[in-house]
Coordinates of C-alpha atoms in Angstrom, one line a residue:
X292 CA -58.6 137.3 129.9
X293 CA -58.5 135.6 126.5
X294 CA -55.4 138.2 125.5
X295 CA -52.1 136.8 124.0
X296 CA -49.6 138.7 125.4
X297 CA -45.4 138.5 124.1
X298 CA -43.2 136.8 126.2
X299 CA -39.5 135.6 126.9
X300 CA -38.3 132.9 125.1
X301 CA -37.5 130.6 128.0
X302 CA -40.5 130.7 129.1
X303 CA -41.6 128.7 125.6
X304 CA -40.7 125.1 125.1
X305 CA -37.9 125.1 123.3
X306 CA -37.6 122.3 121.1
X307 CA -41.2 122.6 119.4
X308 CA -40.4 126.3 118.9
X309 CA -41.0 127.2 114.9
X310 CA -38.6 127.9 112.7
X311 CA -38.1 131.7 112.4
X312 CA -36.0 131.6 109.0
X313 CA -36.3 129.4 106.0
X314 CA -34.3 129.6 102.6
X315 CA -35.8 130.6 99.2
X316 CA -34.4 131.1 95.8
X317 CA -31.7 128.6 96.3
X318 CA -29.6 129.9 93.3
X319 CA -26.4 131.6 93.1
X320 CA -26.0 135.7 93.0
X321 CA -23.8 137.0 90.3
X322 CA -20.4 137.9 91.4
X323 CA -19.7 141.6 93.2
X324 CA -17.1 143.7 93.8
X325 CA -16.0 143.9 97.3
X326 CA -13.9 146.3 99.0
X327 CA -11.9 146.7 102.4
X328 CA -11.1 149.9 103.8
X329 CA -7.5 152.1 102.8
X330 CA -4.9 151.5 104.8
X331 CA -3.5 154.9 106.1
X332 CA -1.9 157.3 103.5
X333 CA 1.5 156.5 102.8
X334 CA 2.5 159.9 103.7
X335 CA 2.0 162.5 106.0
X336 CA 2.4 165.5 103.3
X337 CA 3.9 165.8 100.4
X338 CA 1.1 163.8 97.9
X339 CA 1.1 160.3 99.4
X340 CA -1.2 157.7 98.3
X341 CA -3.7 154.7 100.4
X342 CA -4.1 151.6 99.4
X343 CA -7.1 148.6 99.3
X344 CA -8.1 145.3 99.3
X345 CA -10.8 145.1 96.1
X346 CA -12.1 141.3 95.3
X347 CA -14.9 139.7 93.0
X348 CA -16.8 137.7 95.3
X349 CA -20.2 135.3 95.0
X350 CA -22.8 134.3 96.8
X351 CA -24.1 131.2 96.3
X352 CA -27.1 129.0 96.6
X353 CA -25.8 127.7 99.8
X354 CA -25.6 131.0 101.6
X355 CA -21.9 131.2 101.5
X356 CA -19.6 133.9 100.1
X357 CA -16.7 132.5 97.9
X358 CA -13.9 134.8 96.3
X359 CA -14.1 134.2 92.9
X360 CA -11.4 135.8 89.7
X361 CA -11.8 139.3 89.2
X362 CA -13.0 138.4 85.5
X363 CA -15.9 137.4 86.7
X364 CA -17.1 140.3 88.1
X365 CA -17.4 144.0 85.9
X366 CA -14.6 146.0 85.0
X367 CA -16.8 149.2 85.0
X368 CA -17.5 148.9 88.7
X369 CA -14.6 147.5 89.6
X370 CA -13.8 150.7 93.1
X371 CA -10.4 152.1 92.9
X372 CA -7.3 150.1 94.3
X373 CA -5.7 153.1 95.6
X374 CA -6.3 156.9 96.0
X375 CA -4.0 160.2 96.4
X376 CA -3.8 161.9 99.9
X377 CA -2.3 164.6 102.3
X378 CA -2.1 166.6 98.8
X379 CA -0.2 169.4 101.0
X380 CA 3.7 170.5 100.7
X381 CA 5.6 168.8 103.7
X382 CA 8.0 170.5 106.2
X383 CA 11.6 170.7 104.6
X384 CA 14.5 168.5 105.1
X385 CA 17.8 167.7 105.0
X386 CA 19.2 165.4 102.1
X387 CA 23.1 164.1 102.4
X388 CA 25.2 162.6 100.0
X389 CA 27.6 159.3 100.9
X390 CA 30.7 160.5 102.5
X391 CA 34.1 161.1 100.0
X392 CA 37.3 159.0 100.2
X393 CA 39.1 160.0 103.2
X394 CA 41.7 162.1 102.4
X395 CA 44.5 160.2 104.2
X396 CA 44.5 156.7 104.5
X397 CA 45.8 156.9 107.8
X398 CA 47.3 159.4 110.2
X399 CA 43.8 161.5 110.3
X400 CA 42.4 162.7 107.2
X401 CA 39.1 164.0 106.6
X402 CA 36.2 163.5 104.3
X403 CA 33.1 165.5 102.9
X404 CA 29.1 164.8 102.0
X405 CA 26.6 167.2 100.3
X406 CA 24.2 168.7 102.9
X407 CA 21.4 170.4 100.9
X408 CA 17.8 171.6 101.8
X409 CA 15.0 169.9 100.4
X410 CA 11.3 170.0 100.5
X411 CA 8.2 167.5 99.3
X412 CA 5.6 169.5 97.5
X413 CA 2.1 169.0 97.3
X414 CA 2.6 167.3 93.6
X415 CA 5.1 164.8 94.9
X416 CA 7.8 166.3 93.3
X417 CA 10.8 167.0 95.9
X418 CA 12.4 170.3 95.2
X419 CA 15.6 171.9 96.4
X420 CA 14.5 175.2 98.4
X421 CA 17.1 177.6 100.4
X422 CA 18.7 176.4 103.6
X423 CA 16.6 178.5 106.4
X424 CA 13.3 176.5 105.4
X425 CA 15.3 173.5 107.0
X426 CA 16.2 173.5 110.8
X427 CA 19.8 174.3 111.6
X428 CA 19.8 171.9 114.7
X429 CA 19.6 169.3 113.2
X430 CA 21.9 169.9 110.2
X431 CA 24.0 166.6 109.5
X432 CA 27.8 167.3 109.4
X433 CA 29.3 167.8 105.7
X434 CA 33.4 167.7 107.0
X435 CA 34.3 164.9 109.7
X436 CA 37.3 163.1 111.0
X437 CA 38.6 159.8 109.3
X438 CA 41.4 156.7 109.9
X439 CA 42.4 158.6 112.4
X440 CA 44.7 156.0 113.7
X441 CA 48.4 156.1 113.4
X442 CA 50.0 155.1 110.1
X443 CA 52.4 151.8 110.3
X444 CA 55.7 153.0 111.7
X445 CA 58.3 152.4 108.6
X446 CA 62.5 152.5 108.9
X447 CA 64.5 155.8 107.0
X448 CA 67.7 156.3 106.7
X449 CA 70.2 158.6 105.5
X450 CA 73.1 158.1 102.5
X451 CA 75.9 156.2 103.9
X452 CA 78.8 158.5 104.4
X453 CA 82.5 157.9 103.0
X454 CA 84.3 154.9 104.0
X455 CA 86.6 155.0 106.7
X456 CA 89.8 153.4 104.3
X457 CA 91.1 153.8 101.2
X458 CA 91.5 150.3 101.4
X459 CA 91.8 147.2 103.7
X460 CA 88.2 146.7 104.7
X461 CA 86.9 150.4 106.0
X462 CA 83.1 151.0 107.4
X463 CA 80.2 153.2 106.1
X464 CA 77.8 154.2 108.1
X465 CA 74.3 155.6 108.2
X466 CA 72.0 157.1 110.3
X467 CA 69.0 154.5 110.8
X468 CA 65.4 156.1 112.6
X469 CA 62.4 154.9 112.7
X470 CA 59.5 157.2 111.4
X471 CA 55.5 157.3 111.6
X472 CA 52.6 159.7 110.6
X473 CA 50.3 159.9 113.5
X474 CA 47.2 160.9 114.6
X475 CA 46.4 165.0 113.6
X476 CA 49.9 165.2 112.2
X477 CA 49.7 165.8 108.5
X478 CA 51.7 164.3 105.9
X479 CA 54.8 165.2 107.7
X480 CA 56.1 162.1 109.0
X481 CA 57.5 162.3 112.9
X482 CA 60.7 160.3 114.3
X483 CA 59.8 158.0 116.9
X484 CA 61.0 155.0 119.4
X485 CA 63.4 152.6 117.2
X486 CA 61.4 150.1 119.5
X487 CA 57.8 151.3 117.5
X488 CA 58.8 149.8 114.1
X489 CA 60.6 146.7 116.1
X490 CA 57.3 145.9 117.6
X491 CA 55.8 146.0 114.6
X492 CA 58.0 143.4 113.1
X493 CA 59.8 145.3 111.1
X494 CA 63.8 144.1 110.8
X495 CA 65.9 147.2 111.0
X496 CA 68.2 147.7 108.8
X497 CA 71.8 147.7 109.1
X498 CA 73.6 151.2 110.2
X499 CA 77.0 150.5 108.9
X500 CA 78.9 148.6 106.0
X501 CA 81.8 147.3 104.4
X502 CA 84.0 149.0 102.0
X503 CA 86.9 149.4 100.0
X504 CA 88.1 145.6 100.6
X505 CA 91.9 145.9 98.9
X506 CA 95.1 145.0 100.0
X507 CA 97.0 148.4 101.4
X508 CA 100.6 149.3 100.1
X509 CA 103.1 147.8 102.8
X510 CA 104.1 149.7 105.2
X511 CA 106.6 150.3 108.5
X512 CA 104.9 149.8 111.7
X513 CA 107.1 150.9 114.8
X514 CA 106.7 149.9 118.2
X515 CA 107.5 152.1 121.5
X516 CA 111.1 152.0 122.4
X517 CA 111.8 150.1 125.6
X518 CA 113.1 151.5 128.6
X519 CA 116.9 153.0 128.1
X520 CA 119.2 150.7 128.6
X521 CA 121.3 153.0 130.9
X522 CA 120.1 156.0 133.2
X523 CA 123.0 157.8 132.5
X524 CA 126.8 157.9 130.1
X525 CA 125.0 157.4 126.4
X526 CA 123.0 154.7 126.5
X527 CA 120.2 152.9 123.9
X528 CA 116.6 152.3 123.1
X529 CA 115.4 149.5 120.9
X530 CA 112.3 148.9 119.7
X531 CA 110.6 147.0 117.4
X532 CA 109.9 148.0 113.5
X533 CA 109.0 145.8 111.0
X534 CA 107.0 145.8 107.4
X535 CA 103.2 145.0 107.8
X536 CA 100.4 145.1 105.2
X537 CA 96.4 145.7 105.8
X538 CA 94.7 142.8 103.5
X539 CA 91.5 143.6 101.8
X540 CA 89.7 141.3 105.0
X541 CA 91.2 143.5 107.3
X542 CA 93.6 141.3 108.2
X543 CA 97.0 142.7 109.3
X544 CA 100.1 140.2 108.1
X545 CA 103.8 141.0 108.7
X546 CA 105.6 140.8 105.4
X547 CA 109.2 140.8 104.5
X548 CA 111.0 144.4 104.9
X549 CA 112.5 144.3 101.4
X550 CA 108.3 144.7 100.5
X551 CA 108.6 148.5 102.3
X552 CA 110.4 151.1 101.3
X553 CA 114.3 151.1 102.8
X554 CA 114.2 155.3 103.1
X555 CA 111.6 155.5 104.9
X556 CA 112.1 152.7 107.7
X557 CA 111.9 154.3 111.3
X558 CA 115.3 153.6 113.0
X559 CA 115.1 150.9 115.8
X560 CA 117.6 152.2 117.8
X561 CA 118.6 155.7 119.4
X562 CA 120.6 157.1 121.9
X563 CA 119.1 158.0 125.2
X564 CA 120.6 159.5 128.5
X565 CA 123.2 161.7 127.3
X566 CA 125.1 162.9 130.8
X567 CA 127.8 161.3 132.3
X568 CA 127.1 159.0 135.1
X569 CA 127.9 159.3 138.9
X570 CA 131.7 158.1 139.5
X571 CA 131.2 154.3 141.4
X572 CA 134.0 152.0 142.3
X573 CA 134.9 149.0 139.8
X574 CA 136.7 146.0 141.6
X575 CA 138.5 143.8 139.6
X576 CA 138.0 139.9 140.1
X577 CA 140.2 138.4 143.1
X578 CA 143.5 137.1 142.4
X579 CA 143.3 133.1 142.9
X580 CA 143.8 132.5 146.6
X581 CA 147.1 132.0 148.0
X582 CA 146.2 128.5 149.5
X583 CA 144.7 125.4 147.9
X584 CA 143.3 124.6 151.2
X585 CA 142.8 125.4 154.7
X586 CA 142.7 129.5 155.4
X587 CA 144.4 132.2 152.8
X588 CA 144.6 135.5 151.1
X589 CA 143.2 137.2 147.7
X590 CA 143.5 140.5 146.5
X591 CA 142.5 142.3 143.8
X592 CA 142.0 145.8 142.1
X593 CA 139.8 148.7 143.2
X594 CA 139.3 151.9 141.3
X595 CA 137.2 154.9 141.1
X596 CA 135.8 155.3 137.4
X597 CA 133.2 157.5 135.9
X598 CA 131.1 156.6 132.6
X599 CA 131.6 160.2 130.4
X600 CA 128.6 161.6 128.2
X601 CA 130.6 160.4 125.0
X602 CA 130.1 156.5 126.1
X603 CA 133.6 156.2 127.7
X604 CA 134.9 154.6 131.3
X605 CA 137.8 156.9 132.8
X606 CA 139.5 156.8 136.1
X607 CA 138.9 159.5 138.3
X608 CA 140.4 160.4 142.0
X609 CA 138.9 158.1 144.4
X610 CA 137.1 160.8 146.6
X611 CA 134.3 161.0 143.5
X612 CA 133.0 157.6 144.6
X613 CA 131.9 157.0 148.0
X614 CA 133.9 155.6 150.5
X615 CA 131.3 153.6 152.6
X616 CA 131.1 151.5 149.7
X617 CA 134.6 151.0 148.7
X618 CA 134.7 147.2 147.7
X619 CA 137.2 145.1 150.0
X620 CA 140.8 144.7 148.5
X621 CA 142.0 141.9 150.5
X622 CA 139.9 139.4 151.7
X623 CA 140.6 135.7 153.4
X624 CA 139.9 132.8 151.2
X625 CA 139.6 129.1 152.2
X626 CA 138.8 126.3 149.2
X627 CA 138.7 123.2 151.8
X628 CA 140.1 121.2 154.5
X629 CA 143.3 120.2 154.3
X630 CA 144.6 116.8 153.6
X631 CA 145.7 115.6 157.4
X632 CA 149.5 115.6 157.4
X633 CA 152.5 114.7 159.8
X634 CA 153.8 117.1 161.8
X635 CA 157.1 115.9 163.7
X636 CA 158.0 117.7 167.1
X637 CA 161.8 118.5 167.7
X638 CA 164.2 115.6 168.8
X639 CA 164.5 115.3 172.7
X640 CA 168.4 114.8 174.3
X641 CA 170.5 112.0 172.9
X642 CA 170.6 109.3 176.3
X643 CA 174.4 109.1 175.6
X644 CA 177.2 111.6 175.6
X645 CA 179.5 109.3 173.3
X646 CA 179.3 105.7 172.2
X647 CA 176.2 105.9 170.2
X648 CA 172.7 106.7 171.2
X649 CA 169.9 107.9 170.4
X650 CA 167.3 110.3 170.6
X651 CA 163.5 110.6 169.8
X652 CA 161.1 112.7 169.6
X653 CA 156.5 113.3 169.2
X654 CA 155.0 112.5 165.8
X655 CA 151.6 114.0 165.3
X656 CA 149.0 113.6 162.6
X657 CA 147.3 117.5 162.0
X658 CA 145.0 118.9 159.8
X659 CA 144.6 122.5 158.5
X660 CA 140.9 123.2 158.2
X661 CA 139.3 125.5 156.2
X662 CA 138.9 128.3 159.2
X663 CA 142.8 128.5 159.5
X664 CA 142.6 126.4 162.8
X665 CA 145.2 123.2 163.1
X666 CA 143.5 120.0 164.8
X667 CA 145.3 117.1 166.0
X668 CA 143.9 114.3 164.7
X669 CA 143.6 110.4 164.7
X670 CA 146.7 109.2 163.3
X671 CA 145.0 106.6 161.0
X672 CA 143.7 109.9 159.0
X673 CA 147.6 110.2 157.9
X674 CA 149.7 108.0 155.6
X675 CA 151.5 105.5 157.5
X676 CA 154.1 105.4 154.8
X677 CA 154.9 109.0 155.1
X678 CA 155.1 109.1 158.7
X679 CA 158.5 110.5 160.0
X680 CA 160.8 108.7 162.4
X681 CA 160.3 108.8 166.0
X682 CA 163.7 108.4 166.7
X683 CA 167.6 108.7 165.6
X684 CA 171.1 107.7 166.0
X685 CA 173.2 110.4 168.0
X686 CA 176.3 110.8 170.5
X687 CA 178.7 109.1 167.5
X688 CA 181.9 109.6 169.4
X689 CA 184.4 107.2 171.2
X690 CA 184.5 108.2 174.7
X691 CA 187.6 108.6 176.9
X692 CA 189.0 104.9 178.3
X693 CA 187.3 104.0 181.0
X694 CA 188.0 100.8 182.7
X695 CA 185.3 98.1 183.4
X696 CA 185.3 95.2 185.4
X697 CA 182.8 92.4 185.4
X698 CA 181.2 91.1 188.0
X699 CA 182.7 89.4 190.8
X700 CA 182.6 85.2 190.2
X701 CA 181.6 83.1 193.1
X702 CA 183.8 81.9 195.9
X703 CA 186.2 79.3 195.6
X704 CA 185.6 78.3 199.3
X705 CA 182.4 78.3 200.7
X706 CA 184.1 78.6 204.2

């Protein structure tokens, strides 16, 4: 139709399209001021302020924006760095003060802050303004709680009381607790555990002490008495006293007793058992017995006696002791065997009337033994040389005539 009509650029060749822009005066702009946009307000109420970027910047020849010192650009129309906002009185507030020492270092104390009601204005000027503009629900705590944790345990002790001696080493002692101010309780300290302060290393110190270390004045120490000597008829105690002294170590040492004083030395004996005594026999020793050996006789003395109140022995009548246990008076004795001896029997008949003869007679060797009994015995246990004859002259007379005739002599014939 002969009409040029607009198109889409694809539908052109592309590379012999004409150039739709081309550069002219190719020299540089003077310098402007350029700005970015504030940055919110710094508050919400309360007179805050916003803030800007503001540069000098240049355009030059070459098309390309360069920042360049703010000299360069003028001061007169220089925009404003910064601006005032939200000029409007903000909601109130609390304002606190730091916290005062605590009142206790430990144990629970307590410590305080300032709490006041404060309020922002419109100018920027913070004013103090009464509590009920502020919200009570949120009101910070002015009082709290602090070191609430138990004080380190420590040892007390009382004044030692008096000493136990006037002298020779005596002991004070003391009462020794251990005390702590805990949690909630005060300044008043509280007696606890000896085992708190020992687990916390402390050393406890000692409940008792020495005192008055001087030697004592001597002195008589007595002993119990020992068991009468007698149950009855005045009889004695001992016991032991003797002159000690209490050294200033405590020691106890036995002096001499001219150190103590004589008047006032306890006796070591007394009497005891003042009655007389039940009448008992007393038996003399035996008389020596009345053979040296084989079997004899001793005697000896019995009597009844009584022991009197006043320490003497008198005879009494011998039905005040009793008789089942009378001691023997006589008794038989033996001291040994005796030596074996010769014992000769009594001569038998003489074998003549007259004429001269003899007669004989048994020799035994005996022994007495000990029992009383007499044993024949061997009679090589007897001495030979003391042995008695066995046999003796006897019938020393002449006898009547008598005549006597010898034998007959042989025959003078033998027919």
């Amino acid at each position: 139709t002969g009409v040029l009509t607009v198109v889409a650029d694809i539908d052109c060749d592309g590379p012999s399209r004409p150039d739709a822009i081309q550069s002219c005066g190719r020299i540089d702009c003077d310098p402007r001021w350029v700005n970015e946009s504030f940055v919110p307000c710094s508050q919400t109420c309360g007179n805050g302020s916003q803030s800007r970027r503001v540069f000098c910047q240049q355009l030059l020849s070459t098309g390309i924006d360069v920042t360049v010192p703010d000299a360069d650009c003028p001061t007169v129309s220089m925009p404003p760095r910064s601006q005032r906002c939200e000029e409007r009185n903000c909601a109130a507030f609390w304002r606190i003060t730091e916290f005062s020492e605590c009142s206790l270092e430990c144990g629970g104390g307590t410590r305080r802050r300032d709490v006041t009601c404060h309020q922002l204005m419109a100018s920027g000027r913070e004013e103090l303004v009464t509590t009920d503009l502020c919200n009570p629900a949120t009101m910070p705590v002015q009082i709290e709680d602090c070191n609430v944790r138990n004080c380190p345990p420590y040892w007390d002790m009382t004044q030692y009381d008096e000493c136990t001696k006037e002298c020779g080493r005596g002991t004070q002692h003391r009462t020794v607790y251990c005390q702590q101010i805990q949690n909630r309780g005060g300044l008043i300290p509280q007696v606890v555990d000896d085992d708190i302060c020992i687990d916390f290393g402390l050393l406890r110190p000692a409940d008792e002490r020495r005192c008055q270390e001087i030697d004592c004045d001597p002195y008589w120490n007595s002993f119990s008495f020992n068991t009468c000597s007698r149950t009855c008829g005045n009889g004695e105690q001992m016991r032991v006293v003797r002159c000690e002294q209490v050294l200033g170590n405590s020691s106890t040492v036995i002096i001499a007793d001219e150190r103590c004083s004589v008047s006032t030395m306890p006796p070591r004996m007394r009497r005891c058992s003042q009655e007389s005594c039940p009448a008992q026999w007393r038996a003399d020793p035996f008389n020596p017995c009345s053979q040296t050996c084989g079997l004899g006789a001793q005697s000896r003395l019995v009597v009844c006696e009584q022991l009197q109140a006043s320490g003497l022995v008198v005879d009494v009548n011998d039905f005040l002791c009793p008789a089942d246990s009378k001691p023997v008076v006589i008794r038989t004795c033996s001291a040994v065997n005796c030596d074996p001896e010769w014992r000769a029997l009594p001569y038998g008949e003489c074998n003549v009337s007259c004429g001269g003869g003899i007669k004989t007679r048994h020799v035994i060797c005996e022994q007495l033994l000990d029992s009383g009994v007499t044993i024949q015995v061997v009679e090589s246990s007897c001495d030979i040389l003391l042995r008695p004859d066995i046999q003796d002259n006897c019938g020393q007379v002449d006898c009547k005539p008598v005549w006597w005739s010898n034998p007959w002599q042989t025959c003078s014939r033998t027919w």
